[in-house]
PDB file of C-alpha atoms in Angstrom:
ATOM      1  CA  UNK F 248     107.969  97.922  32.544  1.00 61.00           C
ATOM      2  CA  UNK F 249     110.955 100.258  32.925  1.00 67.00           C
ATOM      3  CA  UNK F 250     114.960  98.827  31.828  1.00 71.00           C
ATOM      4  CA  UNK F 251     116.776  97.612  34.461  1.00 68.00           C
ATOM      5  CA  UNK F 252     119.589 100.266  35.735  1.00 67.00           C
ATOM      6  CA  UNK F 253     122.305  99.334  37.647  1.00 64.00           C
ATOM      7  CA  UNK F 254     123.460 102.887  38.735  1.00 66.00           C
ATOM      8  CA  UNK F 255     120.339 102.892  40.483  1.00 66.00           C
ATOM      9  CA  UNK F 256     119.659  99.274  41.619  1.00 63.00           C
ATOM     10  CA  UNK F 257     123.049  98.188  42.858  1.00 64.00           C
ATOM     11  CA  UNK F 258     124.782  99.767  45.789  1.00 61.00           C
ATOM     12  CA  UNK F 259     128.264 100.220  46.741  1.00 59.00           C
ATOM     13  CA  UNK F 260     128.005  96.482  48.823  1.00 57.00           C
ATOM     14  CA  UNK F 261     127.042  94.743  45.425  1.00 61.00           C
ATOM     15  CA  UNK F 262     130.441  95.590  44.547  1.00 62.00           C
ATOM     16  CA  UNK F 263     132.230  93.766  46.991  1.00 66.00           C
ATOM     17  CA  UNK F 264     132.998  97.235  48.721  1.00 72.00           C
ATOM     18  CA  UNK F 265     132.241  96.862  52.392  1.00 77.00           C
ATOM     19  CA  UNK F 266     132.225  99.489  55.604  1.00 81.00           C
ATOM     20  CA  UNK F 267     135.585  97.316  56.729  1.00 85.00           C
ATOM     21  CA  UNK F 268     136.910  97.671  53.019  1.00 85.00           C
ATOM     22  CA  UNK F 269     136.413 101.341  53.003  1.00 87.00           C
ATOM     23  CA  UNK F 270     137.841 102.024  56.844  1.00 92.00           C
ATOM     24  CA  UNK F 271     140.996  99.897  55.913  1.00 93.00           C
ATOM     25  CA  UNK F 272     141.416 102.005  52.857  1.00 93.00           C
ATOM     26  CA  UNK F 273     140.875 105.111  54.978  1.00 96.00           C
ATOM     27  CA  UNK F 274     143.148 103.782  57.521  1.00 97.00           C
ATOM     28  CA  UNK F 275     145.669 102.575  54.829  1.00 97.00           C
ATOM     29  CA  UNK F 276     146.249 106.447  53.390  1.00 97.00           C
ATOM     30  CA  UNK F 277     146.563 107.827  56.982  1.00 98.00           C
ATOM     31  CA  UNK F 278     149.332 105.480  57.830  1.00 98.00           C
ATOM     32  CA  UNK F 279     151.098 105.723  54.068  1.00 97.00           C
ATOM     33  CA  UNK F 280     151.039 109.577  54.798  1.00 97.00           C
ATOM     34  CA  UNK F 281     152.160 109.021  58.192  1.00 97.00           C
ATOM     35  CA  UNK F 282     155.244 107.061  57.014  1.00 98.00           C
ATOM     36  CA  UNK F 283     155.751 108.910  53.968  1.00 97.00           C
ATOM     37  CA  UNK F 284     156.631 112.058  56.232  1.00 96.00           C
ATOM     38  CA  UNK F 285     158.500 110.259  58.430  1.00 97.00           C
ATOM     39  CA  UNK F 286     161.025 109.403  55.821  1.00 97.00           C
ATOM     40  CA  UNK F 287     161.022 112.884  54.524  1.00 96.00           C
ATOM     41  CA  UNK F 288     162.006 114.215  57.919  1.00 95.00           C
ATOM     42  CA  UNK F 289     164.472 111.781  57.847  1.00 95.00           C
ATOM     43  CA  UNK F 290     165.972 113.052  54.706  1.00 94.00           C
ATOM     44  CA  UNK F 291     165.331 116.439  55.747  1.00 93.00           C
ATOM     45  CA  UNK F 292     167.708 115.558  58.762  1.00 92.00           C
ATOM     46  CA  UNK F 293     170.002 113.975  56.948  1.00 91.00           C
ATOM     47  CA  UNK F 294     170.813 117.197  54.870  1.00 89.00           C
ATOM     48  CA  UNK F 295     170.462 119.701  57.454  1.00 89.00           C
ATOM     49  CA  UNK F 296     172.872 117.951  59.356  1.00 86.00           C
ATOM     50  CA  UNK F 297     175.262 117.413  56.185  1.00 83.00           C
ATOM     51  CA  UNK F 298     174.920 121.120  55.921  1.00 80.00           C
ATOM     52  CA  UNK F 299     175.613 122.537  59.296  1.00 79.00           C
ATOM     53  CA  UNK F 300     179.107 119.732  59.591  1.00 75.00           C
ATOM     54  CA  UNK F 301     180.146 121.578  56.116  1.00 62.00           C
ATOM     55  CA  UNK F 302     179.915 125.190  57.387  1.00 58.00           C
TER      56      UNK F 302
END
């Protein structure tokens, strides 16, 4: 009788890691990229304007 292995017995659902889990994590990066360039243009606005009122 082989040794039990858990790399090849257990599955990525044994770990508590379901489809929903991984598409909400998915989904989760997208929007935290999303907003995360949102601010930057923000900024970016911020200091172009700064600099065209100075020159």
């Amino acid at each position: 009788m082989e040794g039990f292995d858990p790399a090849i017995n257990y599955g990525p659902n044994d770990a508590g890691i379901s489809a929903i889990t991984i598409i909400l994590g998915i989904i989760g990066l997208i929007a935290i990229s999303w907003i995360f360039g949102k601010i930057y243009g923000q900024v970016a606005n911020l200091f172009e304007n700064k600099n065209n009122k100075g020159s």
